[in-house]
Coordinates of C-alpha atoms in Angstrom, one line a residue:
M7 CA -54.9 -190.3 59.8
M8 CA -58.7 -189.6 59.9
D9 CA -60.0 -186.2 60.8
S10 CA -63.8 -186.1 60.0
L11 CA -67.0 -188.1 60.4
K12 CA -67.7 -191.2 58.3
Q13 CA -70.2 -190.6 55.4
T14 CA -73.3 -192.8 55.8
T15 CA -76.3 -193.6 53.8
E16 CA -80.0 -193.5 54.9
T17 CA -82.7 -195.3 53.1
L18 CA -85.6 -192.9 52.5
L19 CA -87.9 -194.9 50.3
C20 CA -88.2 -198.5 49.1
L21 CA -90.2 -199.5 46.0
S22 CA -91.2 -203.1 45.3
P23 CA -90.3 -204.8 42.0
V24 CA -93.9 -204.3 40.8
E25 CA -93.8 -200.6 41.6
V26 CA -90.5 -200.3 39.7
A27 CA -91.9 -202.2 36.7
N28 CA -94.9 -199.7 36.7
L29 CA -92.8 -196.6 36.7
K30 CA -93.9 -194.4 33.8
E31 CA -91.6 -192.4 31.5
G32 CA -91.2 -188.9 32.9
I33 CA -92.3 -187.8 36.4
N34 CA -93.5 -190.1 39.2
F35 CA -94.6 -189.0 42.6
F36 CA -94.2 -191.2 45.7
R37 CA -94.9 -191.0 49.5
N38 CA -93.2 -193.0 52.2
K39 CA -96.3 -193.9 54.2
S40 CA -94.4 -194.6 57.4
T41 CA -92.6 -191.2 57.5
G42 CA -95.1 -189.1 55.5
K43 CA -92.2 -187.7 53.4
D44 CA -92.7 -187.2 49.6
Y45 CA -90.3 -188.0 46.7
I46 CA -90.1 -187.5 42.9
L47 CA -88.6 -190.1 40.5
Y48 CA -87.9 -189.1 36.9
K49 CA -87.5 -191.9 34.4
S50 CA -86.0 -191.4 30.9
K51 CA -85.1 -194.3 28.7
G52 CA -84.3 -196.6 31.6
H53 CA -82.3 -194.0 33.5
L54 CA -83.7 -192.8 36.9
K55 CA -83.2 -189.6 38.9
A56 CA -84.7 -188.8 42.2
C57 CA -85.1 -186.0 44.7
K58 CA -87.2 -185.0 47.8
N59 CA -90.5 -183.5 46.9
L60 CA -89.6 -180.3 48.8
C61 CA -89.1 -176.9 47.3
K62 CA -85.8 -175.2 48.3
H63 CA -87.5 -171.8 48.6
Q64 CA -89.9 -172.4 51.5
G65 CA -90.4 -176.1 51.7
G66 CA -93.6 -176.3 49.5
L67 CA -94.8 -179.5 47.8
F68 CA -94.3 -179.9 44.1
I69 CA -97.1 -181.0 41.8
K70 CA -97.2 -181.7 38.0
D71 CA -96.7 -178.6 35.9
I72 CA -99.6 -178.6 33.5
E73 CA -98.0 -176.0 31.3
D74 CA -95.0 -178.3 30.7
L75 CA -95.8 -180.3 27.5
D76 CA -92.5 -182.2 27.7
G77 CA -93.4 -183.7 31.1
R78 CA -90.1 -182.7 32.8
S79 CA -91.0 -180.0 35.2
V80 CA -93.0 -179.7 38.5
K81 CA -94.5 -176.6 40.1
C82 CA -94.4 -175.6 43.8
T83 CA -97.8 -175.2 45.4
K84 CA -96.6 -172.3 47.6
H85 CA -95.1 -169.7 45.2
N86 CA -95.1 -171.4 41.8
W87 CA -91.4 -172.1 41.7
K88 CA -90.6 -174.6 39.0
L89 CA -88.1 -177.4 38.9
D90 CA -86.9 -179.3 35.8
V91 CA -86.5 -182.8 37.2
S92 CA -84.5 -184.0 34.2
T93 CA -81.7 -181.7 35.1
M94 CA -82.6 -181.0 38.8
K95 CA -82.3 -177.2 38.1
Y96 CA -84.9 -174.6 39.0
I97 CA -86.3 -172.9 35.9
N98 CA -88.5 -170.4 37.7
P99 CA -86.8 -168.3 38.9
P100 CA -84.0 -169.3 36.4
G101 CA -80.5 -169.9 37.7
S102 CA -81.6 -169.9 41.4
F103 CA -80.9 -173.3 42.8
C104 CA -80.2 -176.9 42.0
Q105 CA -82.2 -179.6 43.7
D106 CA -80.2 -182.1 45.7
E107 CA -80.3 -185.5 44.1
L108 CA -80.8 -188.8 46.0
V109 CA -79.0 -192.0 45.2
V110 CA -81.1 -194.5 43.3
E111 CA -80.0 -198.1 43.9
M112 CA -81.6 -201.4 42.6
D113 CA -81.8 -204.2 45.1
E114 CA -81.5 -208.0 44.7
N115 CA -85.1 -208.5 43.5
N116 CA -85.3 -205.5 41.1
G117 CA -86.8 -203.4 43.7
L118 CA -85.5 -199.9 44.2
L119 CA -84.1 -197.9 47.1
L120 CA -83.7 -194.1 47.5
L121 CA -80.7 -193.3 49.6
E122 CA -79.4 -190.0 51.0
L123 CA -75.8 -189.5 51.7
N124 CA -74.9 -187.8 55.0
P125 CA -73.1 -185.6 54.9
P126 CA -73.8 -184.9 51.2
N127 CA -70.7 -182.8 50.7
P128 CA -68.1 -184.3 53.1
W129 CA -65.2 -182.4 51.6
D130 CA -66.6 -179.3 53.2
S131 CA -65.7 -180.5 56.7
D132 CA -62.6 -178.6 57.9
P133 CA -62.4 -176.4 54.8
R134 CA -58.9 -175.0 53.9
S135 CA -58.1 -171.9 51.9
P136 CA -55.8 -172.4 48.9
E137 CA -52.2 -171.3 49.5
D138 CA -49.8 -170.2 46.8
L139 CA -48.0 -173.0 45.1
A140 CA -44.3 -172.8 44.0
F141 CA -43.5 -173.8 40.5
G142 CA -42.8 -177.6 40.5
E143 CA -44.4 -178.1 43.9
V144 CA -47.4 -180.0 42.5
Q145 CA -46.8 -182.0 39.3
V146 CA -49.1 -184.5 37.6
T147 CA -47.5 -186.9 35.1
Y148 CA -49.6 -189.1 32.9
L149 CA -48.4 -192.7 32.5
T150 CA -51.1 -194.7 30.8
H151 CA -54.9 -195.1 30.7
A152 CA -56.1 -194.2 34.3
C153 CA -52.6 -194.1 35.8
M154 CA -51.3 -190.7 37.0
D155 CA -48.2 -190.0 39.0
L156 CA -48.7 -187.1 41.4
K157 CA -45.9 -185.1 43.0
L158 CA -47.5 -183.3 46.0
G159 CA -44.8 -181.4 47.8
D160 CA -42.4 -184.1 49.1
K161 CA -44.9 -186.9 48.7
R162 CA -45.8 -189.0 45.6
M163 CA -49.1 -190.6 44.9
V164 CA -50.1 -192.9 42.0
F165 CA -53.6 -193.6 40.7
D166 CA -54.7 -197.0 39.2
P167 CA -51.4 -198.4 37.9
W168 CA -52.1 -200.6 34.8
L169 CA -48.7 -200.5 33.0
I170 CA -48.3 -204.1 31.6
G171 CA -50.3 -207.0 30.4
P172 CA -54.0 -207.2 29.5
A173 CA -57.2 -206.3 31.3
F174 CA -60.4 -208.3 31.3
A175 CA -58.7 -211.7 30.5
R176 CA -57.3 -210.8 27.0
G177 CA -59.7 -208.3 25.7
W178 CA -58.1 -205.0 26.6
W179 CA -54.5 -203.9 26.0
L180 CA -52.8 -200.6 26.6
L181 CA -53.1 -198.0 23.8
H182 CA -50.2 -195.9 25.0
E183 CA -46.6 -196.9 25.6
P184 CA -45.8 -196.2 29.3
P185 CA -42.7 -194.2 30.1
S186 CA -39.7 -196.5 30.4
D187 CA -39.2 -195.5 34.0
W188 CA -42.8 -196.5 35.1
L189 CA -41.6 -199.1 37.6
E190 CA -39.2 -196.8 39.3
R191 CA -42.0 -194.2 39.5
L192 CA -44.3 -196.8 41.2
C193 CA -41.5 -197.8 43.6
K194 CA -41.0 -194.2 44.7
A195 CA -44.7 -193.7 45.5
D196 CA -45.6 -192.9 49.1
L197 CA -49.1 -194.2 48.5
I198 CA -51.2 -195.7 45.7
Y199 CA -55.0 -195.3 45.2
I200 CA -56.9 -198.1 43.4
S201 CA -60.4 -197.0 42.5
H202 CA -62.1 -200.4 42.0
M203 CA -61.6 -204.0 41.2
H204 CA -61.7 -203.9 37.4
S205 CA -58.5 -205.1 35.9
D206 CA -57.8 -201.9 33.9
H207 CA -57.4 -200.3 37.4
L208 CA -56.4 -203.2 39.6
S209 CA -53.8 -204.8 37.4
Y210 CA -52.3 -207.8 39.1
P211 CA -49.5 -208.2 36.4
T212 CA -48.4 -204.6 37.2
L213 CA -48.7 -205.1 41.0
K214 CA -46.7 -208.3 40.8
K215 CA -43.8 -206.4 39.3
L216 CA -44.1 -203.7 42.0
S217 CA -44.3 -206.3 44.8
E218 CA -41.0 -207.8 43.7
R219 CA -39.4 -204.6 44.9
R220 CA -41.9 -203.1 47.4
Q221 CA -44.3 -205.5 49.0
D222 CA -45.2 -203.0 51.7
I223 CA -46.1 -200.1 49.5
P224 CA -49.2 -198.4 51.1
I225 CA -52.2 -199.0 48.9
Y226 CA -55.6 -197.3 49.7
V227 CA -59.0 -198.4 48.5
G228 CA -62.6 -197.6 49.5
D229 CA -64.7 -199.7 51.8
T230 CA -66.9 -201.1 49.0
E231 CA -69.4 -204.0 49.5
R232 CA -67.2 -206.2 47.3
P233 CA -63.7 -205.7 48.5
V234 CA -61.4 -204.2 45.8
F235 CA -58.7 -206.9 46.7
W236 CA -61.2 -209.7 47.1
N237 CA -59.0 -211.9 44.9
L238 CA -55.6 -211.0 46.4
N239 CA -54.8 -214.4 47.9
Q240 CA -55.7 -216.2 44.7
S241 CA -53.6 -213.8 42.6
G242 CA -50.3 -214.8 44.3
V243 CA -49.2 -211.2 44.5
P244 CA -47.7 -210.6 48.0
L245 CA -48.8 -207.1 48.9
T246 CA -48.8 -206.5 52.7
N247 CA -50.0 -202.9 53.2
I248 CA -53.5 -202.6 51.8
N249 CA -55.6 -200.0 53.6
V250 CA -59.4 -200.0 53.4
V251 CA -60.8 -196.6 54.3
P252 CA -64.4 -195.5 54.9
F253 CA -66.1 -193.1 52.5
G254 CA -66.3 -189.4 52.9
I255 CA -63.5 -189.0 55.5
W256 CA -60.4 -186.9 55.0
Q257 CA -57.3 -189.1 55.3
Q258 CA -54.4 -186.9 56.4
V259 CA -51.1 -187.8 54.8
D260 CA -49.1 -184.8 56.2
K261 CA -49.8 -181.2 57.2
N262 CA -50.4 -180.1 53.6
L263 CA -51.8 -183.3 52.0
R264 CA -55.0 -185.2 52.5
F265 CA -57.4 -187.3 50.4
M266 CA -61.0 -188.5 50.6
I267 CA -62.5 -191.5 48.8
L268 CA -66.2 -191.3 47.7
M269 CA -68.6 -193.9 46.5
D270 CA -70.4 -194.1 43.2
G271 CA -74.2 -193.6 43.3
V272 CA -74.9 -196.2 40.6
H273 CA -72.4 -198.9 41.6
P274 CA -71.7 -198.3 45.3
E275 CA -70.9 -201.9 45.8
M276 CA -67.7 -201.6 43.7
D277 CA -66.9 -198.1 42.2
T278 CA -65.2 -195.2 43.9
C279 CA -63.6 -191.8 43.1
I280 CA -61.2 -189.6 45.0
I281 CA -60.5 -186.0 46.0
V282 CA -56.9 -185.2 46.7
E283 CA -56.2 -181.8 48.4
Y284 CA -52.8 -180.2 48.8
K285 CA -52.5 -176.8 50.5
G286 CA -56.2 -176.2 49.9
H287 CA -56.1 -177.0 46.1
K288 CA -58.4 -179.9 45.2
I289 CA -57.7 -182.5 42.5
L290 CA -60.9 -184.5 41.6
N291 CA -60.6 -187.9 39.9
T292 CA -64.0 -189.4 39.2
V293 CA -62.4 -192.4 37.4
D294 CA -65.2 -194.6 36.0
C295 CA -68.0 -193.6 38.4
T296 CA -71.4 -193.2 36.7
R297 CA -72.8 -190.9 39.4
P298 CA -69.9 -190.2 41.8
N299 CA -71.1 -189.3 45.3
G300 CA -74.7 -189.6 44.0
G301 CA -74.1 -186.6 41.6
R302 CA -72.8 -184.2 44.2
L303 CA -69.2 -183.0 43.6
P304 CA -67.1 -180.1 44.6
A305 CA -67.1 -177.2 42.2
K306 CA -64.2 -175.1 41.0
V307 CA -61.5 -177.6 41.9
A308 CA -58.0 -177.0 40.6
L309 CA -57.9 -180.1 38.4
M310 CA -60.6 -182.6 37.4
M311 CA -60.0 -185.8 35.5
S312 CA -62.6 -188.3 34.4
D313 CA -63.3 -191.1 31.9
F314 CA -64.6 -190.1 28.5
A315 CA -64.2 -192.8 25.9
G316 CA -67.1 -195.3 26.2
G317 CA -66.8 -198.8 24.8
A318 CA -66.2 -200.4 28.2
S319 CA -68.9 -203.0 27.7
G320 CA -69.8 -206.0 25.5
F321 CA -73.0 -204.3 24.5
P322 CA -73.9 -204.2 21.7
M323 CA -70.8 -205.5 19.8
T324 CA -71.0 -209.0 21.1
F325 CA -74.8 -209.4 20.5
S326 CA -76.5 -210.9 17.4
G327 CA -80.0 -211.9 16.3
G328 CA -83.2 -209.8 16.2
K329 CA -82.5 -206.0 16.0
F330 CA -78.7 -206.5 16.4
T331 CA -77.7 -205.9 12.7
E332 CA -74.4 -204.3 12.0
E333 CA -76.3 -201.1 10.9
W334 CA -78.2 -201.0 14.2
K335 CA -75.1 -201.6 16.3
A336 CA -73.1 -198.9 14.5
Q337 CA -75.9 -196.3 14.9
F338 CA -76.4 -197.2 18.6
I339 CA -72.7 -196.9 19.3
K340 CA -72.5 -193.6 17.5
T341 CA -75.5 -192.2 19.5
E342 CA -74.3 -193.5 22.8
R343 CA -70.8 -192.1 22.3
K344 CA -72.3 -188.7 21.4
K345 CA -74.5 -188.7 24.5
L346 CA -71.6 -189.6 26.7
L347 CA -69.5 -186.8 25.2
N348 CA -72.2 -184.2 25.8
Y349 CA -72.8 -185.5 29.3
K350 CA -69.2 -185.2 30.3
A351 CA -68.9 -181.8 28.7
Q352 CA -71.9 -180.5 30.6
L353 CA -70.7 -182.1 33.9
V354 CA -67.3 -180.3 33.5
K355 CA -69.0 -177.0 32.6
D356 CA -71.3 -177.3 35.6
L357 CA -68.4 -178.0 38.0
Q358 CA -66.1 -175.4 36.5
P359 CA -62.7 -176.8 37.4
R360 CA -59.7 -174.6 36.5
I361 CA -58.2 -177.5 34.5
Y362 CA -59.8 -180.7 33.0
C363 CA -58.1 -183.9 31.8
P364 CA -59.9 -186.7 30.0
F365 CA -58.3 -190.1 30.8
A366 CA -59.1 -193.7 31.8
G367 CA -60.2 -194.5 28.2
Y368 CA -56.9 -195.3 26.5
F369 CA -57.3 -199.0 25.7
V370 CA -57.4 -201.0 22.5
E371 CA -58.6 -204.4 21.5
S372 CA -55.3 -205.3 19.9
H373 CA -55.3 -209.1 19.8
P374 CA -55.8 -210.2 16.1
S375 CA -58.8 -212.4 17.1
D376 CA -60.6 -209.3 18.3
K377 CA -60.3 -207.4 15.0
Y378 CA -64.1 -207.1 14.7
I379 CA -64.5 -205.6 18.1
K380 CA -61.6 -203.1 17.5
E381 CA -63.3 -201.9 14.3
T382 CA -66.8 -201.8 15.7
N383 CA -66.2 -200.4 19.2
T384 CA -65.4 -196.8 18.3
K385 CA -64.5 -194.5 21.2
N386 CA -64.7 -190.8 21.9
D387 CA -61.9 -188.6 20.9
P388 CA -60.5 -186.7 24.0
N389 CA -59.7 -183.7 21.8
Q390 CA -63.3 -183.5 20.6
L391 CA -64.5 -183.5 24.3
N392 CA -62.0 -180.8 25.2
N393 CA -63.1 -178.6 22.3
L394 CA -66.7 -179.0 23.5
I395 CA -65.7 -177.9 27.0
K396 CA -63.7 -174.9 25.8
K397 CA -66.6 -173.6 23.9
N398 CA -68.0 -170.7 25.9
S399 CA -65.8 -171.5 29.0
D400 CA -62.3 -170.6 30.1
I401 CA -61.5 -174.0 31.5
I402 CA -58.0 -175.2 30.6
T403 CA -58.0 -178.6 29.0
W404 CA -55.3 -181.2 28.8
T405 CA -55.2 -184.2 26.5
P406 CA -52.4 -186.3 28.1
R407 CA -49.6 -188.2 26.4
P408 CA -47.4 -190.7 28.2
G409 CA -44.7 -188.9 30.2
A410 CA -46.3 -185.5 29.9
T411 CA -46.3 -183.4 33.1
L412 CA -48.7 -180.7 34.2
D413 CA -47.3 -178.2 36.7
L414 CA -50.4 -177.1 38.7
G415 CA -48.7 -174.0 40.3
R416 CA -47.7 -172.6 36.9
L417 CA -51.1 -173.2 35.2
L418 CA -53.1 -171.8 38.1
K419 CA -50.9 -168.6 38.1
D420 CA -50.8 -168.2 34.3
P421 CA -52.9 -170.5 32.0
T422 CA -50.7 -169.3 29.0
D423 CA -47.4 -170.4 30.6
S424 CA -45.6 -172.5 28.0
K425 CA -44.0 -174.5 30.8
G426 CA -47.4 -175.3 32.4
I427 CA -47.5 -178.6 30.5
L428 CA -44.2 -180.3 29.6
E429 CA -44.7 -182.7 26.7
P430 CA -42.6 -185.8 26.4
P431 CA -39.3 -185.3 24.6
E432 CA -39.4 -185.3 20.8
G433 CA -39.3 -188.8 19.3
T434 CA -40.9 -190.4 22.4
K435 CA -43.0 -193.4 21.5
I436 CA -46.7 -192.5 22.2
Y437 CA -48.7 -195.4 20.9
K438 CA -47.9 -199.1 21.4
D439 CA -47.5 -201.0 18.2
S440 CA -46.8 -204.5 19.7
W441 CA -48.0 -206.4 22.7
D442 CA -46.6 -209.3 24.6
F443 CA -49.6 -211.6 24.1
E444 CA -48.0 -215.0 24.6
P445 CA -47.4 -215.3 28.4
Y446 CA -50.9 -214.1 29.2
L447 CA -52.6 -216.3 26.6
N448 CA -50.5 -219.3 27.8
T449 CA -51.9 -218.8 31.3
L450 CA -55.4 -218.8 30.0
N451 CA -54.8 -221.8 27.7
A452 CA -53.4 -223.9 30.6
A453 CA -56.9 -224.0 32.1
V454 CA -58.3 -225.7 29.0
E455 CA -56.6 -229.0 29.8
D456 CA -57.3 -228.8 33.6
E457 CA -58.3 -232.1 35.2
I458 CA -61.6 -230.5 36.4
F459 CA -63.0 -230.5 32.9
L460 CA -62.6 -234.2 32.4
H461 CA -65.7 -234.6 34.6
S462 CA -69.0 -233.2 33.2
S463 CA -70.2 -232.8 36.8
W464 CA -68.1 -229.7 37.1
I465 CA -71.0 -227.8 35.6
K466 CA -73.3 -228.6 38.5
E467 CA -70.5 -228.0 41.0
Y468 CA -69.7 -224.6 39.5
F469 CA -73.2 -223.2 39.2
T470 CA -74.1 -224.5 42.7
W471 CA -71.1 -222.7 44.0
A472 CA -72.1 -219.5 42.1
G473 CA -75.4 -219.5 44.1
F474 CA -77.8 -217.9 41.6
K475 CA -81.2 -219.5 41.4
N476 CA -85.0 -219.0 41.8
Y477 CA -85.0 -216.9 38.7
N478 CA -86.9 -217.7 35.5
L479 CA -84.1 -217.8 32.9
V480 CA -82.7 -220.6 30.8
V481 CA -79.1 -220.1 29.5
R482 CA -77.3 -222.2 27.0
M483 CA -73.6 -222.1 27.5
I484 CA -71.4 -223.1 24.5
E485 CA -67.6 -223.4 24.7
T486 CA -66.0 -222.1 21.5
D487 CA -62.8 -221.7 19.6
E488 CA -61.3 -218.3 18.7
D489 CA -63.9 -217.6 16.1
F490 CA -66.9 -218.5 18.4
N491 CA -67.5 -221.8 16.6
P492 CA -68.2 -224.8 18.9
F493 CA -64.9 -226.1 20.4
P494 CA -64.2 -229.7 19.4
G495 CA -65.0 -231.8 22.4
G496 CA -66.1 -228.7 24.3
Y497 CA -69.2 -228.5 26.6
D498 CA -72.6 -227.3 25.3
Y499 CA -75.2 -227.4 28.0
L500 CA -78.4 -225.7 29.4
V501 CA -78.8 -224.2 32.9
D502 CA -82.3 -223.6 34.1
F503 CA -81.9 -221.0 36.9
L504 CA -85.5 -221.4 38.1
D505 CA -84.6 -224.6 40.0
L506 CA -80.8 -224.7 39.1
S507 CA -81.2 -227.8 37.0
F508 CA -79.3 -228.8 33.8
P509 CA -81.9 -230.2 31.4
K510 CA -81.1 -231.8 28.0
E511 CA -83.8 -229.7 26.4
R512 CA -85.4 -226.3 27.0
P513 CA -88.4 -226.6 29.5
S514 CA -91.9 -226.5 28.1
R515 CA -92.9 -223.6 30.4
E516 CA -92.7 -220.0 29.2
H517 CA -89.2 -218.7 29.9
P518 CA -86.6 -216.1 28.8
Y519 CA -83.6 -217.6 27.0
E520 CA -80.0 -216.6 26.5
E521 CA -77.3 -218.2 24.5
I522 CA -73.8 -217.4 25.6
R523 CA -70.9 -218.6 23.4
S524 CA -67.5 -218.2 25.2
R525 CA -64.0 -218.8 24.2
V526 CA -63.0 -222.0 25.9
D527 CA -59.7 -220.7 27.3
V528 CA -61.3 -217.8 29.1
I529 CA -64.5 -219.4 30.3
R530 CA -62.5 -222.3 31.8
Y531 CA -59.9 -220.0 33.4
V532 CA -62.8 -218.0 34.9
V533 CA -64.6 -221.1 36.2
K534 CA -61.4 -222.7 37.6
N535 CA -60.4 -219.6 39.5
G536 CA -63.9 -218.4 40.6
L537 CA -63.5 -215.1 38.8
L538 CA -66.2 -212.6 37.9
W539 CA -67.7 -212.7 34.5
D540 CA -66.5 -209.2 33.6
D541 CA -63.5 -211.0 32.0
L542 CA -66.0 -212.6 29.6
Y543 CA -68.5 -209.7 29.0
I544 CA -66.4 -206.5 29.3
G545 CA -63.5 -208.4 27.8
F546 CA -65.5 -209.3 24.6
Q547 CA -64.9 -213.0 25.0
T548 CA -68.5 -214.0 24.5
R549 CA -71.1 -213.8 21.8
L550 CA -74.7 -213.5 23.0
Q551 CA -78.3 -213.9 21.8
R552 CA -81.4 -213.5 23.8
D553 CA -85.1 -214.2 23.4
P554 CA -86.9 -212.0 24.3
D555 CA -84.4 -209.1 24.0
I556 CA -84.4 -208.2 27.7
Y557 CA -81.4 -207.4 29.9
H558 CA -81.5 -209.7 33.0
H559 CA -80.0 -207.4 35.5
L560 CA -80.2 -209.8 38.4
F561 CA -78.4 -212.6 36.5
W562 CA -75.6 -210.4 35.1
N563 CA -75.2 -208.4 38.3
H564 CA -74.7 -211.7 40.2
F565 CA -72.1 -213.1 37.9
Q566 CA -70.3 -209.8 37.5
I567 CA -70.3 -208.6 41.1
K568 CA -71.9 -211.0 43.6
L569 CA -70.1 -214.3 43.1
P570 CA -68.7 -215.9 46.3
L571 CA -65.4 -214.3 47.5
T572 CA -63.6 -217.7 47.7
P573 CA -63.2 -219.9 44.6
P574 CA -64.9 -223.3 44.2
N575 CA -63.2 -226.1 46.1
W576 CA -62.0 -228.1 43.1
R577 CA -59.6 -230.2 45.2
S578 CA -62.5 -231.7 47.1
F579 CA -64.5 -232.0 43.9
L580 CA -61.7 -234.1 42.3
V581 CA -61.4 -236.3 45.3
H582 CA -65.1 -237.0 45.1
C583 CA -64.8 -237.7 41.4
G584 CA -61.9 -240.0 41.9

C-alpha cells in the first residue's frame, strides 16, 4: 500500500531550560556549536517561530535589521535581502520567497528542540496531474462536527466519526443533528481516518455502534508517540482492523485514490492531519492541528477543511481569582477568537484552495450544569470566517449543514453551478434540541461508589502510578458536587510533586500552588480507568486557581498526554487493602 519514503525528523538545535527562559521577545539568534549552523527564533507573546539563518538568495547570514523599529525583520549580509521573521516572508524584494519554517518542540524539562522534517513536502513525491472528474464522482457529505463522508469513485472514506454521545466525559455534546442514516453510511465505508485521540474525533460510543455491525472495518491512524487507540482494550469496543501508518507516505487505496497522514508541528505526540488525493485532486483536512506539518502545506488544493471555532480548552472559563474576573475573561475570549479567525483566514488565503470548508467546531456545552460555560465560551461563526476569506479572493466557501453534499467535479468546473452543493431537504432538522444525557452520566456516576474510594490510600496509589514528580508544585485536589462545592464525604488533599508526598499542610518552602476542584463523578471515573485529564480540563469539569498565575506546562502535559498506557492495577490494590 505504501509507495514513498517515510518522513523523518532531524534535531538541528537543542536549547536548555535556562536558554528558553531567557528568550527575549522578538528576534533571537543561535548557533549550534557542534555543527556551526545558525538559526533564528522569533518569540511573540509566548509563541515561537524558527528558521535556519540562511538567506534563500545566495546563502548569506542574516543579522538584525537596525532600520526595523518593530523588531521583526532581519537583513542578509550579502545583498541586503530582508526577511520578516514574524511571517517568514521576504520583504525585500517583496513577494519573492517564503522562508522554510522549522518545527519547534518543547521537551520534558522545558527545554526546546528545533526539528526539520525530511522530506518537508512529502506530497510532492510521485506527483500526479489532475484528471477531469465526472459529476457525482467525488462527493463530500457533512455529517457532524469533524465527520465527513467522502465518496471517491467507487470507494468511501469517513473522517473522525463522532455521531452519538458526549466528548470529554460530559462536557461536549453535538451541536448538529446527524443525518438519520449515519450508521449505514459508516458501515458502507471502505476506510475510516481518525486524526487523534480526543473524544470528539475518537468517539468510543460511536465506534461501539459501528463495531456491532462491522468489527473489521479498516481504520487508519498516524504513528503518533501516544497511540491514538491507546485505550482500546479498556474501552471494550471490539475493533479488529486498526492500521497505524508512518507520516508522510502515500497510502495507495486503488489506482486513483491515495492518502497521506502528516504530523502536527506543535503536538507531534498526538495530533495529525491528512491529504486525500483522487485522480490528482487533493483534499486537505488539517483537523485540529496547530501547525500541521510544521507549517508547510500543499497550495492550491481542490478542497481544504479546518477547525475554526475556538473554545476547545478550559482556559480561561474555568479559572478564578486574581485577574480572572468575568470582564477579563470575556475580553480575553473575544480577543483570542478574533486572532484565530484572522489566522485561519490568512492561512486559507495563503494556501489558495479552490474550495474551503470550516468544520470541527460544531459542539455545545448543553448539559444544564454547564450553563455558565455555554454562555461564556463563545465560538467563532463559520460564516464570518468565510466572509473574511472571500474578501479579495475567489475561493469558494462552504458552511456545511448535516446531510449537505458538495460535488467536487461540478464546483471545480463551474463554481456557480447550483447543483455544486446540495443542501439537506427542506424541513431537515439541523440543530439538536435534546441530548440523551442519562446513560452517559450513569456510567460516570457508577465510579463514585466504587470500592477503590473506600480506602484513602488510593490517592498515593494513583499518583505513584501517574509517575509525575521532582517538580516544585503543590496541588490541592478537591472533589465537588455539580456546582463545584465540596462533595459531602469527598476527598480534599494536597499533593507535593517535588517529592510526591501528601502533606496535611502546604510546605514552608517557596512553591507554586494550584487548587483544582473537580466534579466527583468525573474525577473518580478518570482515576479508576487511568484516563487522561483532558476529560477534566477540556471537558470543563474543573474549576482552577493558581498562585502565582503561571501555566505549569510539564504538569498539565504529563496528565493530559503522558500518563501510563495501562490503567492502575486496582485489583491488586484492593487485595492489599483487604
